[in-house]
Amino acid sequence: MDERKQELLRNLPKIDEMMLRLERTDRLAGFSRELVKEACRSVVEELRGRILADTAKTKELRLPTKEAAAERAAAIVEGFGAYRLRRVINATGVILHTNLGRAPLCREALERVVEVSRGYSNLEYDLEQGERGLRYDHIRRLLCALTGAEDALVVNNNAAAVLLVLNSLAEGREAIVSRGELVEIGGEFRIPDVMAKSGARLKEVGTTNRTRLADYERAITPETGLILKVHTSNFRVVGFTEEADLASLVELGKRRGLTVMDDLGSGCFVELDRYGLEREPTVRDCVAAGVDVVTFSGDKLLGGPQAGIILGRRNVLERIRNNPLNRALRIDKLTLAALEATLVKYLRPEEALSDIRVLRALTEPLEGVRKRARRLAALVRRDLPEGMSVSLVDGMSMAGGGSLPMREIPTVLVGVRTARLSSAALEERLRRGALPVIVRVADDMVLIDLRTIDPEEVPLIRTALKAAAEGQAR
Ligand SMILES: *Cc1c(COP(=O)(O)O)cnc(C)c1O
């Protein structure tokens, strides 16, 4: 090792001295000593690593002053206390954006979370009988009333619901699925993989584009435990296609004494075709078709918290509820409180459409979106940062998140250009700002889609744009 390196190593800051220095400033008062020490150690280790790394740069390497080294450690400790999971503004126009937390919760859902979790609750306590109760009972009647199902159960998410149902009803046996429905939802959820983990054996029938009822029927053997239908929620096979509809699968199941399950994926309660959208089977349609068990997400088209909802016949649900795996996948009280409030909204469908944000975004007439776009453009123009220009652009929003495949919804965007920054640089500053705004970039413009933006977010976007243009990115 050369002498320069050895000298640098000898002069590395001492952890004890850094600690003393920090204690004297009071800056980290109240933080645990262990945490501060660990931060000091990581600063020293990082410097040591840089010295030892055999690069030409070693020659130019200078050690920080003692103050600067302590300052770095303090910044690390304070950094732990800065929230990393944060609110962002979704200006992408993708209504159910899995990376951006899918469905925003309605006001009542948030209030119920606070109310129920601030103190103790009757989560598993029957207030009338004064004895142990079931957490699922709080929303069972509501779910049944809204969907026509006999019984209901909720778990952590729909992936868990599918796993639990398959394991409860088809472990060690065959589950028949159409080749056209062996979907990958994203985020590592593939039907064949979940099936394998559940212990059910996949029996594929038909082809990618065509599967007939006779294909299912031929596949039935004494080994068959279940017929599974999966809603292809993020793609569509178009052209020469055929699938067996749910009603005929239900009829087949009845005739052959087999349970029929439908993984609906999104689980919509509202007839979206009334609002100019593609027809999506509602949960009620699916239950009415006579299926034995249906699963869907709480945070897709339902617009509530992450959850997996399982509906179906009482005797089938009883087997699922009593599976020990259910305990491992169980829903927590915060989710339950938010889900209950979201479901209550659906008792008055008009209220659901106006208060549940994903439904509002999906169904809002274009004129409302245009109005917000005009308002944002006007706000920005009022004191336009130097070199910035804004314009209204017609375009398309996306339902997203494995809900309505191929569904594009007309929208109005605000396009922003600046003379000083490329659109990529502006996008980055907006993303890294104090309140991150996530945008699209196209045609060398930053595009802000007003369909996914709430009225109260409009002034916040203006503030973010101003800060970004003036170079106040963090
Ligand atoms: C989204 C989806 C899932 C997974 O649901 P999560 O709630 O995200 O776990 C399963 N199946 C289908 C068909 C889906 O669309």
Short mmCIF file of C-alpha atoms and ligand atoms in Angstrom, two decimals:
data_model
loop_
_atom_site.label_atom_id
_atom_site.label_comp_id
_atom_site.label_asym_id
_atom_site.label_seq_id
_atom_site.Cartn_x
_atom_site.Cartn_y
_atom_site.Cartn_z
CA MET A 1 0.00 0.00 0.00
CA ASP A 2 1.36 3.42 -0.85
CA GLU A 3 2.24 5.94 1.79
CA ARG A 4 -0.46 8.33 0.81
CA LYS A 5 -3.09 5.70 1.53
CA GLN A 6 -1.52 4.81 4.85
CA GLU A 7 -1.46 8.42 5.89
CA LEU A 8 -5.10 8.88 4.96
CA LEU A 9 -6.07 5.78 6.92
CA ARG A 10 -4.19 7.03 10.00
CA ASN A 11 -6.06 10.32 9.81
CA LEU A 12 -9.56 8.88 9.49
CA PRO A 13 -11.97 10.55 11.93
CA LYS A 14 -12.29 8.72 15.26
CA ILE A 15 -15.75 7.52 16.12
CA ASP A 16 -15.48 8.59 19.77
CA GLU A 17 -14.41 12.09 18.81
CA MET A 18 -17.27 12.39 16.37
CA MET A 19 -19.70 11.26 19.07
CA LEU A 20 -18.34 13.82 21.53
CA ARG A 21 -18.61 16.59 19.00
CA LEU A 22 -22.23 15.66 18.20
CA GLU A 23 -23.16 15.41 21.89
CA ARG A 24 -21.80 18.91 22.52
CA THR A 25 -23.98 20.45 19.79
CA ASP A 26 -27.21 18.99 21.16
CA ARG A 27 -28.28 18.53 17.56
CA LEU A 28 -29.06 14.85 17.99
CA ALA A 29 -30.49 15.17 21.49
CA GLY A 30 -32.94 12.38 22.23
CA PHE A 31 -31.69 10.00 19.52
CA SER A 32 -30.33 6.71 20.84
CA ARG A 33 -26.56 6.56 21.39
CA GLU A 34 -26.35 3.31 19.47
CA LEU A 35 -27.97 4.88 16.44
CA VAL A 36 -25.59 7.86 16.49
CA LYS A 37 -22.59 5.59 16.92
CA GLU A 38 -23.72 3.43 14.01
CA ALA A 39 -24.05 6.51 11.81
CA CYS A 40 -20.52 7.68 12.78
CA ARG A 41 -19.19 4.22 12.05
CA SER A 42 -20.82 4.18 8.63
CA VAL A 43 -19.25 7.55 7.76
CA VAL A 44 -15.80 6.28 8.74
CA GLU A 45 -16.30 2.98 6.89
CA GLU A 46 -17.37 4.78 3.78
CA LEU A 47 -14.22 6.89 3.86
CA ARG A 48 -12.05 3.84 4.50
CA GLY A 49 -13.64 2.09 1.55
CA ARG A 50 -12.93 5.05 -0.71
CA ILE A 51 -9.27 5.14 0.38
CA LEU A 52 -8.77 1.41 -0.14
CA ALA A 53 -10.51 1.32 -3.50
CA ASP A 54 -7.68 1.06 -5.95
CA THR A 55 -8.50 3.94 -8.23
CA ALA A 56 -6.48 6.78 -9.68
CA LYS A 57 -8.70 9.11 -7.68
CA THR A 58 -7.00 8.14 -4.40
CA LYS A 59 -4.39 10.75 -5.12
CA GLU A 60 -6.98 13.50 -5.15
CA LEU A 61 -8.86 12.18 -2.13
CA ARG A 62 -9.09 14.61 0.78
CA LEU A 63 -10.51 13.65 4.14
CA PRO A 64 -13.39 15.80 5.36
CA THR A 65 -12.79 18.09 8.29
CA LYS A 66 -13.87 16.73 11.70
CA GLU A 67 -16.86 19.07 11.61
CA ALA A 68 -17.85 17.88 8.17
CA ALA A 69 -17.55 14.20 9.14
CA ALA A 70 -19.73 14.74 12.22
CA GLU A 71 -22.16 16.70 10.08
CA ARG A 72 -22.48 13.75 7.70
CA ALA A 73 -23.26 11.38 10.58
CA ALA A 74 -25.89 13.80 11.92
CA ALA A 75 -27.51 13.98 8.49
CA ILE A 76 -27.70 10.18 8.38
CA VAL A 77 -29.41 10.03 11.79
CA GLU A 78 -31.85 12.79 10.89
CA GLY A 79 -32.49 11.09 7.56
CA PHE A 80 -33.86 8.02 9.37
CA GLY A 81 -36.52 10.21 10.91
CA ALA A 82 -37.63 11.69 7.58
CA TYR A 83 -40.63 9.78 6.23
CA ARG A 84 -39.84 7.88 3.09
CA LEU A 85 -43.37 6.63 2.41
CA ARG A 86 -44.99 9.84 1.29
CA ARG A 87 -47.97 11.35 -0.38
CA VAL A 88 -47.50 12.08 -4.10
CA ILE A 89 -49.66 13.68 -6.75
CA ASN A 90 -50.58 11.26 -9.53
CA ALA A 91 -50.61 13.34 -12.70
CA THR A 92 -50.00 10.30 -14.93
CA GLY A 93 -53.65 9.72 -15.78
CA VAL A 94 -53.34 6.05 -14.78
CA ILE A 95 -56.27 5.81 -12.39
CA LEU A 96 -55.31 2.56 -10.65
CA HIS A 97 -51.53 2.90 -10.53
CA THR A 98 -50.10 0.02 -8.52
CA ASN A 99 -46.76 1.80 -8.00
CA LEU A 100 -48.58 4.84 -6.67
CA GLY A 101 -50.64 2.96 -4.10
CA ARG A 102 -53.65 2.05 -6.26
CA ALA A 103 -56.89 3.43 -4.80
CA PRO A 104 -56.88 6.61 -2.67
CA LEU A 105 -59.23 6.20 0.30
CA CYS A 106 -62.40 8.23 0.70
CA ARG A 107 -62.72 10.64 3.62
CA GLU A 108 -64.98 8.37 5.67
CA ALA A 109 -62.56 5.46 5.30
CA LEU A 110 -59.75 7.61 6.67
CA GLU A 111 -61.91 8.82 9.54
CA ARG A 112 -62.90 5.28 10.46
CA VAL A 113 -59.26 4.18 10.51
CA VAL A 114 -58.44 6.91 13.00
CA GLU A 115 -61.56 6.36 15.08
CA VAL A 116 -61.22 2.58 15.32
CA SER A 117 -57.48 2.44 15.89
CA ARG A 118 -57.00 5.43 18.19
CA GLY A 119 -58.01 3.29 21.13
CA TYR A 120 -59.20 -0.27 21.60
CA SER A 121 -61.95 -1.70 19.42
CA ASN A 122 -64.40 -4.59 19.28
CA LEU A 123 -62.32 -6.20 16.52
CA GLU A 124 -62.94 -9.72 17.82
CA TYR A 125 -65.43 -9.05 20.55
CA ASP A 126 -69.19 -9.48 20.34
CA LEU A 127 -70.61 -6.48 22.21
CA GLU A 128 -74.08 -7.99 22.47
CA GLN A 129 -73.08 -11.34 23.89
CA GLY A 130 -70.03 -10.12 25.78
CA GLU A 131 -67.89 -12.86 24.31
CA ARG A 132 -65.31 -13.51 21.63
CA GLY A 133 -66.46 -12.59 18.11
CA LEU A 134 -65.10 -12.89 14.59
CA ARG A 135 -63.35 -9.98 12.88
CA TYR A 136 -65.04 -10.97 9.61
CA ASP A 137 -68.50 -10.47 11.08
CA HIS A 138 -68.24 -6.68 10.92
CA ILE A 139 -68.55 -6.63 7.16
CA ARG A 140 -70.13 -9.96 6.34
CA ARG A 141 -73.73 -8.76 6.25
CA LEU A 142 -72.81 -5.65 4.32
CA LEU A 143 -70.94 -7.61 1.65
CA CYS A 144 -73.79 -10.09 1.34
CA ALA A 145 -76.38 -7.31 1.05
CA LEU A 146 -74.39 -5.51 -1.63
CA THR A 147 -73.66 -8.58 -3.75
CA GLY A 148 -76.36 -11.15 -3.06
CA ALA A 149 -73.77 -13.64 -1.76
CA GLU A 150 -74.57 -16.09 1.05
CA ASP A 151 -71.35 -15.56 2.94
CA ALA A 152 -68.20 -13.43 2.88
CA LEU A 153 -64.62 -13.46 4.15
CA VAL A 154 -61.80 -10.95 3.75
CA VAL A 155 -58.03 -11.47 3.72
CA ASN A 156 -54.89 -9.45 3.10
CA ASN A 157 -55.21 -9.08 -0.70
CA ASN A 158 -56.66 -10.89 -3.68
CA ALA A 159 -53.46 -12.87 -4.27
CA ALA A 160 -53.90 -14.24 -0.74
CA ALA A 161 -57.57 -14.89 -1.44
CA VAL A 162 -56.77 -16.98 -4.53
CA LEU A 163 -54.05 -18.89 -2.68
CA LEU A 164 -56.33 -19.56 0.27
CA VAL A 165 -59.30 -20.70 -1.79
CA LEU A 166 -57.21 -23.01 -3.98
CA ASN A 167 -55.49 -24.48 -0.94
CA SER A 168 -58.77 -24.97 0.92
CA LEU A 169 -60.69 -26.54 -1.94
CA ALA A 170 -58.17 -28.20 -4.25
CA GLU A 171 -54.99 -29.11 -2.35
CA GLY A 172 -53.58 -32.34 -3.78
CA ARG A 173 -56.20 -32.34 -6.52
CA GLU A 174 -56.56 -30.84 -9.97
CA ALA A 175 -57.89 -27.39 -10.76
CA ILE A 176 -59.03 -26.92 -14.35
CA VAL A 177 -58.15 -23.58 -15.98
CA SER A 178 -58.34 -22.35 -19.56
CA ARG A 179 -54.97 -21.72 -21.27
CA GLY A 180 -56.34 -18.32 -22.22
CA GLU A 181 -56.59 -17.39 -18.55
CA LEU A 182 -53.17 -18.35 -17.18
CA VAL A 183 -52.43 -14.72 -16.54
CA GLU A 184 -49.62 -12.79 -14.94
CA ILE A 185 -50.95 -9.82 -13.06
CA GLY A 186 -47.56 -8.24 -12.45
CA GLY A 187 -45.56 -8.05 -9.25
CA GLU A 188 -44.81 -11.79 -9.42
CA PHE A 189 -48.42 -12.93 -9.39
CA ARG A 190 -48.86 -15.66 -11.97
CA ILE A 191 -51.79 -18.02 -11.79
CA PRO A 192 -49.69 -21.18 -12.43
CA ASP A 193 -47.22 -20.20 -9.66
CA VAL A 194 -49.91 -19.40 -7.11
CA MET A 195 -51.58 -22.65 -8.04
CA ALA A 196 -48.36 -24.58 -7.41
CA LYS A 197 -47.89 -22.91 -4.00
CA SER A 198 -51.48 -23.74 -3.04
CA GLY A 199 -50.81 -27.43 -3.57
CA ALA A 200 -53.43 -27.70 -6.32
CA ARG A 201 -52.35 -29.26 -9.62
CA LEU A 202 -52.93 -27.15 -12.68
CA LYS A 203 -54.89 -28.82 -15.45
CA GLU A 204 -54.77 -26.60 -18.52
CA VAL A 205 -57.49 -26.87 -21.13
CA GLY A 206 -58.16 -25.31 -24.53
CA THR A 207 -55.81 -22.96 -26.35
CA THR A 208 -54.68 -19.38 -25.85
CA ASN A 209 -57.49 -17.95 -27.93
CA ARG A 210 -60.24 -20.58 -27.78
CA THR A 211 -61.54 -22.72 -24.96
CA ARG A 212 -64.92 -24.42 -25.14
CA LEU A 213 -67.10 -25.93 -22.46
CA ALA A 214 -66.37 -29.37 -23.94
CA ASP A 215 -62.65 -28.81 -23.21
CA TYR A 216 -63.45 -28.44 -19.50
CA GLU A 217 -65.79 -31.37 -19.53
CA ARG A 218 -63.23 -33.69 -21.15
CA ALA A 219 -60.64 -32.72 -18.52
CA ILE A 220 -62.77 -33.80 -15.58
CA THR A 221 -61.49 -36.91 -13.81
CA PRO A 222 -61.87 -38.31 -10.26
CA GLU A 223 -58.81 -36.14 -9.47
CA THR A 224 -60.61 -32.89 -10.25
CA GLY A 225 -61.14 -30.63 -7.25
CA LEU A 226 -62.19 -27.35 -8.79
CA ILE A 227 -62.99 -25.45 -11.97
CA LEU A 228 -61.33 -22.04 -11.95
CA LYS A 229 -62.21 -19.09 -14.13
CA VAL A 230 -59.81 -16.12 -14.10
CA HIS A 231 -60.83 -12.70 -15.29
CA THR A 232 -58.16 -11.55 -17.76
CA SER A 233 -57.88 -8.18 -16.19
CA ASN A 234 -54.82 -6.69 -17.87
CA PHE A 235 -55.00 -7.89 -21.46
CA ARG A 236 -57.52 -9.04 -23.98
CA VAL A 237 -57.19 -11.62 -26.69
CA VAL A 238 -59.00 -10.25 -29.71
CA GLY A 239 -59.95 -11.79 -33.04
CA PHE A 240 -60.75 -15.48 -33.35
CA THR A 241 -61.66 -16.19 -29.74
CA GLU A 242 -64.04 -18.24 -27.69
CA GLU A 243 -64.46 -18.83 -23.98
CA ALA A 244 -66.92 -20.76 -21.89
CA ASP A 245 -69.06 -18.26 -20.02
CA LEU A 246 -69.48 -18.41 -16.28
CA ALA A 247 -73.09 -19.60 -16.41
CA SER A 248 -72.20 -22.64 -18.51
CA LEU A 249 -69.26 -23.46 -16.21
CA VAL A 250 -71.61 -23.23 -13.23
CA GLU A 251 -74.02 -25.59 -14.98
CA LEU A 252 -71.18 -28.00 -15.71
CA GLY A 253 -70.03 -27.82 -12.09
CA LYS A 254 -73.54 -28.61 -10.84
CA ARG A 255 -73.92 -31.50 -13.25
CA ARG A 256 -70.58 -33.05 -12.26
CA GLY A 257 -70.63 -32.12 -8.58
CA LEU A 258 -67.64 -29.76 -8.79
CA THR A 259 -66.94 -26.43 -7.14
CA VAL A 260 -66.60 -23.46 -9.53
CA MET A 261 -64.42 -20.50 -8.57
CA ASP A 262 -64.12 -17.13 -10.32
CA ASP A 263 -61.10 -14.92 -9.71
CA LEU A 264 -62.68 -11.66 -10.76
CA GLY A 265 -59.57 -9.61 -10.11
CA SER A 266 -61.08 -6.18 -9.98
CA GLY A 267 -64.51 -6.77 -8.57
CA CYS A 268 -66.69 -3.89 -9.62
CA PHE A 269 -69.96 -3.07 -7.84
CA VAL A 270 -71.13 -0.48 -10.37
CA GLU A 271 -72.43 -1.03 -13.89
CA LEU A 272 -69.72 0.94 -15.67
CA ASP A 273 -71.32 0.64 -19.10
CA ARG A 274 -73.89 3.17 -17.92
CA TYR A 275 -71.10 5.71 -17.87
CA GLY A 276 -69.77 5.08 -21.33
CA LEU A 277 -67.16 2.54 -20.22
CA GLU A 278 -66.65 -1.03 -21.31
CA ARG A 279 -69.03 -3.52 -19.73
CA GLU A 280 -67.31 -5.19 -16.81
CA PRO A 281 -69.14 -8.05 -15.05
CA THR A 282 -70.19 -6.79 -11.63
CA VAL A 283 -69.70 -8.87 -8.53
CA ARG A 284 -73.48 -9.20 -8.26
CA ASP A 285 -73.69 -10.60 -11.85
CA CYS A 286 -71.06 -13.12 -10.96
CA VAL A 287 -72.77 -14.23 -7.74
CA ALA A 288 -76.13 -14.37 -9.55
CA ALA A 289 -74.61 -16.70 -12.15
CA GLY A 290 -74.42 -19.22 -9.30
CA VAL A 291 -70.66 -19.50 -8.91
CA ASP A 292 -69.58 -21.20 -5.66
CA VAL A 293 -66.82 -18.77 -4.76
CA VAL A 294 -65.64 -15.39 -6.11
CA THR A 295 -62.50 -13.45 -5.20
CA PHE A 296 -61.50 -9.86 -5.95
CA SER A 297 -59.36 -6.97 -4.70
CA GLY A 298 -60.41 -4.24 -2.29
CA ASP A 299 -58.19 -1.62 -3.91
CA LYS A 300 -58.93 -1.93 -7.60
CA LEU A 301 -62.30 -0.83 -9.00
CA LEU A 302 -63.86 -1.10 -5.54
CA GLY A 303 -61.70 1.88 -4.58
CA GLY A 304 -60.95 0.88 -0.99
CA PRO A 305 -57.94 -0.40 0.96
CA GLN A 306 -55.75 -3.34 -0.05
CA ALA A 307 -57.77 -6.45 0.73
CA GLY A 308 -58.90 -9.72 -0.79
CA ILE A 309 -62.61 -10.34 -0.68
CA ILE A 310 -64.00 -13.86 -0.88
CA LEU A 311 -67.72 -14.38 -1.44
CA GLY A 312 -69.68 -17.55 -1.91
CA ARG A 313 -71.77 -20.37 -0.57
CA ARG A 314 -71.86 -20.78 3.18
CA ASN A 315 -70.59 -24.38 3.27
CA VAL A 316 -67.70 -23.52 0.91
CA LEU A 317 -66.75 -20.38 2.85
CA GLU A 318 -66.83 -22.34 6.09
CA ARG A 319 -64.08 -24.63 4.79
CA ILE A 320 -62.03 -21.64 3.71
CA ARG A 321 -62.51 -19.80 7.01
CA ASN A 322 -61.36 -22.81 9.00
CA ASN A 323 -58.17 -23.35 6.99
CA PRO A 324 -55.16 -22.56 9.24
CA LEU A 325 -53.66 -20.65 6.29
CA ASN A 326 -56.45 -18.11 6.76
CA ARG A 327 -54.83 -17.07 10.04
CA ALA A 328 -51.59 -16.29 8.21
CA LEU A 329 -53.35 -14.16 5.61
CA ARG A 330 -55.75 -12.36 7.88
CA ILE A 331 -56.84 -8.80 7.42
CA ASP A 332 -55.84 -6.19 10.00
CA LYS A 333 -58.11 -3.78 11.81
CA LEU A 334 -57.02 -0.64 9.92
CA THR A 335 -57.92 -2.28 6.64
CA LEU A 336 -61.16 -3.60 8.02
CA ALA A 337 -62.19 -0.14 9.24
CA ALA A 338 -61.41 1.43 5.86
CA LEU A 339 -63.10 -1.37 3.94
CA GLU A 340 -66.26 -1.15 6.01
CA ALA A 341 -66.52 2.60 5.37
CA THR A 342 -65.89 2.10 1.64
CA LEU A 343 -68.59 -0.57 1.43
CA VAL A 344 -71.08 1.61 3.31
CA LYS A 345 -70.65 4.17 0.50
CA TYR A 346 -72.04 1.64 -1.97
CA LEU A 347 -75.36 1.52 -0.15
CA ARG A 348 -76.03 4.78 -2.00
CA PRO A 349 -74.55 4.26 -5.47
CA GLU A 350 -74.55 7.97 -6.38
CA GLU A 351 -72.50 8.67 -3.29
CA ALA A 352 -70.06 5.92 -4.20
CA LEU A 353 -69.59 7.48 -7.64
CA SER A 354 -68.94 10.94 -6.29
CA ASP A 355 -66.91 10.10 -3.16
CA ILE A 356 -64.82 7.10 -4.18
CA ARG A 357 -62.01 8.62 -6.10
CA VAL A 358 -61.29 5.86 -8.62
CA LEU A 359 -64.97 5.70 -9.59
CA ARG A 360 -65.12 9.47 -9.87
CA ALA A 361 -62.00 9.53 -12.05
CA LEU A 362 -63.34 6.77 -14.29
CA THR A 363 -66.76 8.31 -14.80
CA GLU A 364 -66.20 12.07 -14.68
CA PRO A 365 -67.43 13.73 -17.89
CA LEU A 366 -64.64 15.26 -20.01
CA GLU A 367 -65.94 18.79 -19.42
CA GLY A 368 -65.17 18.57 -15.70
CA VAL A 369 -61.62 17.49 -16.45
CA ARG A 370 -61.25 20.30 -19.01
CA LYS A 371 -62.38 22.84 -16.43
CA ARG A 372 -59.64 21.76 -14.01
CA ALA A 373 -57.08 21.82 -16.81
CA ARG A 374 -58.09 25.40 -17.65
CA ARG A 375 -57.88 26.35 -14.00
CA LEU A 376 -54.39 24.91 -13.63
CA ALA A 377 -53.21 26.57 -16.85
CA ALA A 378 -54.63 29.91 -15.69
CA LEU A 379 -52.98 29.58 -12.25
CA VAL A 380 -49.61 28.81 -13.79
CA ARG A 381 -49.90 31.63 -16.32
CA ARG A 382 -50.72 34.13 -13.60
CA ASP A 383 -47.08 34.35 -12.62
CA LEU A 384 -45.39 32.31 -15.25
CA PRO A 385 -41.81 31.37 -14.35
CA GLU A 386 -39.41 32.74 -16.94
CA GLY A 387 -39.25 30.69 -20.12
CA MET A 388 -42.22 28.45 -19.22
CA SER A 389 -45.13 27.90 -21.56
CA VAL A 390 -48.31 25.96 -20.87
CA SER A 391 -50.97 24.63 -23.22
CA LEU A 392 -54.01 22.36 -23.08
CA VAL A 393 -53.61 19.00 -24.83
CA ASP A 394 -56.29 16.40 -25.58
CA GLY A 395 -55.30 12.85 -24.75
CA MET A 396 -56.18 9.60 -23.05
CA SER A 397 -56.13 8.41 -19.42
CA MET A 398 -55.85 4.74 -18.53
CA ALA A 399 -57.86 2.68 -16.05
CA GLY A 400 -54.70 0.70 -15.22
CA GLY A 401 -53.92 -1.68 -12.36
CA GLY A 402 -55.43 -4.83 -13.85
CA SER A 403 -58.90 -3.39 -14.01
CA LEU A 404 -60.30 -2.53 -17.42
CA PRO A 405 -57.85 -3.77 -20.02
CA MET A 406 -57.27 -1.51 -23.00
CA ARG A 407 -59.59 0.99 -21.47
CA GLU A 408 -58.56 4.47 -22.46
CA ILE A 409 -60.65 7.38 -21.31
CA PRO A 410 -60.59 10.78 -23.05
CA THR A 411 -58.90 13.44 -20.95
CA VAL A 412 -57.39 16.92 -21.00
CA LEU A 413 -53.77 17.46 -20.04
CA VAL A 414 -51.73 20.53 -19.31
CA GLY A 415 -48.52 20.45 -21.35
CA VAL A 416 -45.56 22.33 -19.87
CA ARG A 417 -42.34 23.38 -21.58
CA THR A 418 -39.51 25.43 -20.18
CA ALA A 419 -36.72 27.14 -22.07
CA ARG A 420 -34.12 26.42 -19.38
CA LEU A 421 -34.85 22.76 -18.68
CA SER A 422 -35.42 19.71 -20.85
CA SER A 423 -38.72 17.95 -20.24
CA ALA A 424 -36.79 15.06 -18.66
CA ALA A 425 -35.09 17.46 -16.24
CA LEU A 426 -38.39 19.11 -15.34
CA GLU A 427 -39.98 15.70 -14.82
CA GLU A 428 -37.16 14.77 -12.44
CA ARG A 429 -37.46 17.98 -10.44
CA LEU A 430 -41.21 17.52 -10.10
CA ARG A 431 -40.67 13.94 -8.98
CA ARG A 432 -38.01 14.91 -6.42
CA GLY A 433 -39.77 17.97 -5.08
CA ALA A 434 -41.15 18.59 -1.60
CA LEU A 435 -44.54 17.21 -2.71
CA PRO A 436 -43.65 14.87 -5.58
CA VAL A 437 -45.72 15.23 -8.75
CA ILE A 438 -45.52 12.20 -11.05
CA VAL A 439 -46.07 13.17 -14.68
CA ARG A 440 -45.84 11.83 -18.20
CA VAL A 441 -43.34 13.11 -20.75
CA ALA A 442 -44.15 13.17 -24.47
CA ASP A 443 -43.30 15.39 -27.44
CA ASP A 444 -40.65 17.09 -25.31
CA MET A 445 -43.35 18.28 -22.93
CA VAL A 446 -44.24 17.47 -19.35
CA LEU A 447 -47.88 16.36 -19.40
CA ILE A 448 -50.16 16.72 -16.41
CA ASP A 449 -53.34 14.64 -16.70
CA LEU A 450 -56.17 16.34 -14.83
CA ARG A 451 -58.35 13.22 -14.74
CA THR A 452 -56.36 11.78 -11.83
CA ILE A 453 -56.07 15.12 -10.06
CA ASP A 454 -58.43 16.37 -7.40
CA PRO A 455 -59.52 20.02 -7.34
CA GLU A 456 -57.56 20.70 -4.14
CA GLU A 457 -54.40 19.37 -5.76
CA VAL A 458 -54.49 21.94 -8.54
CA PRO A 459 -52.83 24.77 -6.55
CA LEU A 460 -50.29 22.29 -5.16
CA ILE A 461 -49.21 21.40 -8.69
CA ARG A 462 -48.78 25.05 -9.50
CA THR A 463 -46.52 25.47 -6.45
CA ALA A 464 -44.53 22.39 -7.46
CA LEU A 465 -44.11 23.64 -11.04
CA LYS A 466 -42.93 27.02 -9.81
CA ALA A 467 -40.41 25.43 -7.44
CA ALA A 468 -39.17 23.05 -10.14
CA ALA A 469 -38.78 25.79 -12.74
CA GLU A 470 -36.94 28.02 -10.30
CA GLY A 471 -34.55 25.22 -9.47
CA GLN A 472 -35.62 24.45 -5.95
CA ALA A 473 -35.48 20.69 -6.41
CA ARG A 474 -34.23 18.97 -3.30
C1 LIG B 1 -55.08 -7.99 -9.41
C2 LIG B 1 -55.44 -9.41 -9.56
C3 LIG B 1 -55.03 -10.34 -8.60
C4 LIG B 1 -54.18 -9.95 -7.41
O1 LIG B 1 -54.91 -9.10 -6.56
P1 LIG B 1 -54.14 -8.25 -5.42
O2 LIG B 1 -55.25 -7.63 -4.65
O3 LIG B 1 -53.28 -7.29 -6.14
O4 LIG B 1 -53.36 -9.22 -4.61
C5 LIG B 1 -55.40 -11.65 -8.77
N1 LIG B 1 -56.12 -12.04 -9.84
C6 LIG B 1 -56.56 -11.17 -10.79
C7 LIG B 1 -57.35 -11.68 -11.95
C8 LIG B 1 -56.23 -9.82 -10.69
O5 LIG B 1 -56.62 -8.96 -11.61
#
